[in-house]
Amino acid sequence: DVHYDVHAVEEKWLPVWESLDPFRADDEVVTSGAKEKRYALTMFPYPSGDLHMGHAEVLALHDVISRYWRFRGYEVLNPMGWDSFGLPAENAAIKNDEHPATYTYANIETQYSSMKRYGVSFDWSRRLHTSDPEYYRWTQWLFLKFREQGLAYRKNSPVNWCPNDQTVLANEQVLADGTCERCGAVVTKRELTQWYFKTTQYAQELYDCLDDLQGSWIGKVVNAQRNWIGRSEGAHVTFEVEGGHEPLTVFTTRPDTLWGATFMVVAADAKLAAELVTDEHRQALEDYLVEVRKASDIDRMATDRPKTGVFLGIHATNPINGERIPVWASDYVLADYGTGAIMAVPAHDQRDLDFARVMGLPVRRVVDTGDDNPEETYVATTGDGAYVNSGPLDGLTDKAQGIHQAIELLEADGHGTGTVNFRLRDWLLSRQRYWGAPIPIIHCPVDGEVPVPEDQLPVELPALRGADLKPKGTSPLGAAREWVEVTCPTCGGPAERDTDTMDTFVDSSWYFFRYLSSHDNTQAFDPALAKAWGPIDLYIGGDEHAVLHLLYARFFTKVLRDMGLIDWDEPFSAYLSQGKVINNGRKMSKSLGNGVSLGGQLEEFGVDAVRLTLVFASPPEDNVDWADVSPAGSARFLQRAWRLSGDVTSEPGADPAGGDVALRKVTHKTVHEAAQLLESYRFNVVVARTMELVNATRKAIDSGCGPADPAVREAAEVVAILLSLVAPYTAEEMWDRLGHQPSVAQAPWPVVDPALLVEDAVTAVVQIQGKVRARLEVSPDISEADLEALALADPAVEKAIDGRTVRKVIVRAPKLVNIVV
Ligand code: ANZ
């Protein structure tokens, strides 16, 4: 009876849990207010292959908090599903020559049984897959609702194009080095008509609400969101252009430097450039554009990149001093930021200065910062300083004041206005790929864009069995002629379906609403349930989604609120991103050959040992290096914990009141601290405390009060309950052997007796010549030396000694000190 068979225990408890179904969330008790709710969410996986170590970690962490909340009496909603549309599944399917649906649903089943075996406390009755028509029907419905409000629209513009995946990408899907986040190919630009969500309409609110999330969201994610939205305060300034053109408006964060604007630059690939260029310079612009189309936005903005560009042959007038300045085109100005045109102030902007230097354009300093003159050094100065050559600003020394005055001057004579600009772009959502939700729009030569009537949703994907789904630059759906050719819902004439599908990030922007009503075929979700369950109390997920998914989900939430479907502003009250599971200091990868198979680890050590190892290894947000941890050690610890349950000889329900006080104190202190640690997500420390309690209990059994003492039972039961947060099988087995009915997940959370938390103190009496002079509160195990020192240092004692020589000190720790003078 010293070992248990981990796999046999897994086999034993899985069907019991299945029939007990202890994790089903009850809507009724929450809508009626009978119980307080907690909504625990973890990112749902893509069904590519089986679960891996990364999944194992996030699931283990997530389960700690969901199980804990349930113990504390909350009604917990803890759902799971699959993000089952998208490129990973489609690419894998193409590679394996399978239909994406076959591949996807087979993987879902594999992952489902792995999750079950992994023992996560999900409410499986709410399971969903975003590629099911019952799900994407509502994705399409939401798209139409967004469109009704002008929040989904189509426009023609240069878009990011992945030449490998042959599809467009949202800005968020292009990495900092200008490559595709999925396949690593260098992203280029293409001019296409595409669908967008108007995320920019919510830019200000998406930005402002981050202040409220600061503190309950992991800090780096809040910052990443802030940077991505990129709020800049500045001004729009309008310049008259010669040759009968429309005036040119620029966005600038430094209107105070207007006196130093010596030329203007428009984005070479913006329509504006083609409109402004004179016939004489047109060919040069077109030649230049061929080069520009090859570069990514990131490259283009890079300060250290050699500057290139062409003169457009025209001049503009600086509104503040009437100066005539040339207008150029270059790729360092982006077409879709601000107005796509800038006033160049080379003395105080390094990119402008580099450009001026290459093109031989004038440089004029207007702020003397005390640094060397940029006109000579070619190092732009950006700090505060005294304004020079700046008319009414001369003499000022404060940048904020300069900006303020410049805006006032511009506003006074109608040449500009103060404004706020955001880096955030509208979300490009259409994809030229098969495996996604079809865009529910019909294009009619008479009526234009016609929404598919709601009662005809979902627009189901045509099966296209056996068809070639390889990306060709246009959607494979175009090949399904019978599907494409429809009659127009408005005029009844011949029309065609939109053949693009939606970005998978659309599917995942609202799945946490669908969990509330996953089987409701009358609505996307029930607003009453959203009111009762929302917002999500803790969202755990990977860093890689810090910008894209979280931002899109926040955007959807705000739109749904404005539609009156929910009454909360932010979807995730708290957000935690887990670290990665690495090996030998490096990310696990095929090429490094350092991958660790989750299946192999589970086979060797069992589910509980793997889960415990992952939770114990580090705080949730830190990486876990599999080379530094010991699943074998975890397995040994679990066996040790389990042995306690066999050693207890008192009966279930034995009153611990008269039991061993020392052990009881450890037990109660452990429960008390565990609760505090769990509330602050310090799960690894909870495991450490549980280990200490196991040791204390072992000691009590072997060399203390003995196995019959009810304090031993109390301790072993607490071990089972705390362990159930990370090692549910071992905990269930312990609970059973301790004589209780399953499941330990339904056990009452141990009640802490505050009296047992008090650190003991005893009163030591200090006598001088037999007379009591002081009383000291000391620890019961204080040493004789410490007690003597304390007594002699006491002011009352010192006073009573009054400078006389101490002859003798008799110490009886911890109660008595007798001083003879
Ligand atoms: C004149 C100026 C003088 C500027 C100066 C800066 C310093 P953020 O902070 O990112 O919003 N800019 C505006 N539109 C641009 C575009 N489409 N592509 C590239 N650059 C653009 O940056 C705003 C500043 O970036 C603007 O302020 C503009 O240059 C430039 F001493 O105007 B500034």
Short mmCIF file of N, CA and C and ligand atoms in Angstrom, two decimals, residues 230 232 251-254 257 301 332-345 348-349 351-352 381-382 421 423, ligand 1:
data_model
loop_
_atom_site.label_atom_id
_atom_site.label_comp_id
_atom_site.label_asym_id
_atom_site.label_seq_id
_atom_site.Cartn_x
_atom_site.Cartn_y
_atom_site.Cartn_z
N GLY A 230 -2.11 53.94 -30.43
CA GLY A 230 -1.22 55.06 -30.77
C GLY A 230 -1.89 56.41 -30.86
N SER A 232 -2.02 60.30 -30.76
CA SER A 232 -1.11 61.46 -30.86
C SER A 232 -1.92 62.74 -30.89
N PHE A 251 -1.04 66.22 -41.08
CA PHE A 251 -1.14 66.03 -39.63
C PHE A 251 0.25 66.20 -39.04
N THR A 252 0.35 67.03 -38.02
CA THR A 252 1.63 67.23 -37.35
C THR A 252 1.46 67.25 -35.84
N THR A 253 2.43 66.66 -35.16
CA THR A 253 2.42 66.74 -33.70
C THR A 253 3.19 67.97 -33.24
N ARG A 254 3.84 68.66 -34.20
CA ARG A 254 4.65 69.82 -33.84
C ARG A 254 4.27 71.07 -34.64
N THR A 257 6.56 74.08 -34.95
CA THR A 257 7.76 74.16 -35.79
C THR A 257 7.44 74.59 -37.22
N MET A 301 9.01 53.15 -42.54
CA MET A 301 9.05 54.11 -41.44
C MET A 301 10.40 54.11 -40.73
N TYR A 332 8.70 57.25 -47.18
CA TYR A 332 8.77 57.29 -45.71
C TYR A 332 7.52 57.93 -45.11
N VAL A 333 6.70 58.51 -45.97
CA VAL A 333 5.39 58.96 -45.51
C VAL A 333 4.38 57.89 -45.91
N LEU A 334 3.57 57.46 -44.94
CA LEU A 334 2.62 56.38 -45.18
C LEU A 334 1.28 56.92 -45.68
N ALA A 335 0.70 56.20 -46.65
CA ALA A 335 -0.55 56.66 -47.26
C ALA A 335 -1.70 56.67 -46.26
N ASP A 336 -1.68 55.72 -45.33
CA ASP A 336 -2.87 55.57 -44.48
C ASP A 336 -2.66 56.02 -43.04
N TYR A 337 -1.69 56.88 -42.83
CA TYR A 337 -1.56 57.47 -41.49
C TYR A 337 -1.79 58.97 -41.60
N GLY A 338 -2.47 59.54 -40.61
CA GLY A 338 -2.76 60.97 -40.66
C GLY A 338 -3.50 61.28 -41.95
N THR A 339 -2.94 62.20 -42.74
CA THR A 339 -3.59 62.55 -44.01
C THR A 339 -2.79 62.02 -45.19
N GLY A 340 -1.71 61.30 -44.91
CA GLY A 340 -0.86 60.80 -46.00
C GLY A 340 0.06 61.87 -46.55
N ALA A 341 0.14 62.99 -45.85
CA ALA A 341 1.03 64.08 -46.29
C ALA A 341 1.62 64.75 -45.05
N ILE A 342 2.83 65.24 -45.17
CA ILE A 342 3.45 65.92 -44.03
C ILE A 342 4.08 67.25 -44.44
N MET A 343 4.21 68.12 -43.45
CA MET A 343 5.10 69.27 -43.63
C MET A 343 6.44 68.80 -43.06
N ALA A 344 7.50 68.99 -43.82
CA ALA A 344 8.80 68.51 -43.37
C ALA A 344 9.54 69.62 -42.64
N VAL A 345 9.98 69.29 -41.43
CA VAL A 345 10.75 70.24 -40.62
C VAL A 345 12.11 69.59 -40.34
N HIS A 348 14.19 69.50 -37.02
CA HIS A 348 13.69 68.90 -35.79
C HIS A 348 13.03 67.54 -35.99
N ASP A 349 13.23 66.95 -37.14
CA ASP A 349 12.74 65.58 -37.37
C ASP A 349 13.81 64.87 -38.20
N ARG A 351 14.00 62.07 -39.84
CA ARG A 351 13.70 61.50 -41.17
C ARG A 351 13.64 62.61 -42.22
N ASP A 352 13.04 63.74 -41.83
CA ASP A 352 12.98 64.89 -42.75
C ASP A 352 14.38 65.40 -43.05
N THR A 381 17.23 68.07 -33.70
CA THR A 381 17.03 68.25 -32.26
C THR A 381 15.53 68.27 -31.98
N THR A 382 15.14 67.59 -30.91
CA THR A 382 13.70 67.41 -30.68
C THR A 382 13.24 67.95 -29.32
N ASN A 421 -4.89 62.27 -33.37
CA ASN A 421 -4.77 61.27 -34.42
C ASN A 421 -4.44 59.92 -33.80
N ARG A 423 -3.05 55.87 -34.46
CA ARG A 423 -2.33 54.98 -35.36
C ARG A 423 -3.22 53.82 -35.81
C1 ANZ B 1 6.14 68.12 -38.50
C2 ANZ B 1 7.07 67.70 -37.47
C3 ANZ B 1 8.12 68.40 -36.91
C4 ANZ B 1 6.79 66.42 -37.01
C5 ANZ B 1 8.85 67.79 -35.93
C6 ANZ B 1 7.52 65.77 -36.06
C7 ANZ B 1 8.57 66.48 -35.51
P1 ANZ B 1 3.16 60.35 -34.39
O1 ANZ B 1 3.71 60.83 -33.10
O2 ANZ B 1 3.51 58.93 -34.72
O3 ANZ B 1 1.67 60.61 -34.53
N1 ANZ B 1 3.81 62.13 -39.92
C8 ANZ B 1 2.53 62.52 -40.05
N2 ANZ B 1 1.87 61.76 -40.93
C9 ANZ B 1 2.76 60.85 -41.37
C10 ANZ B 1 2.70 59.79 -42.31
N3 ANZ B 1 1.58 59.53 -42.97
N4 ANZ B 1 3.80 59.04 -42.51
C11 ANZ B 1 4.94 59.32 -41.86
N5 ANZ B 1 5.07 60.33 -40.99
C12 ANZ B 1 4.00 61.09 -40.74
O4 ANZ B 1 3.91 61.16 -35.54
C13 ANZ B 1 3.36 62.31 -36.09
C14 ANZ B 1 4.45 63.00 -36.86
O5 ANZ B 1 4.91 62.08 -37.87
C15 ANZ B 1 3.95 64.23 -37.54
O6 ANZ B 1 4.47 65.40 -36.95
C16 ANZ B 1 4.65 64.17 -38.89
O7 ANZ B 1 5.86 64.87 -38.71
C17 ANZ B 1 4.89 62.71 -39.12
F1 ANZ B 1 9.84 68.45 -35.37
O8 ANZ B 1 5.12 67.11 -38.51
B1 ANZ B 1 5.56 65.92 -37.78
#
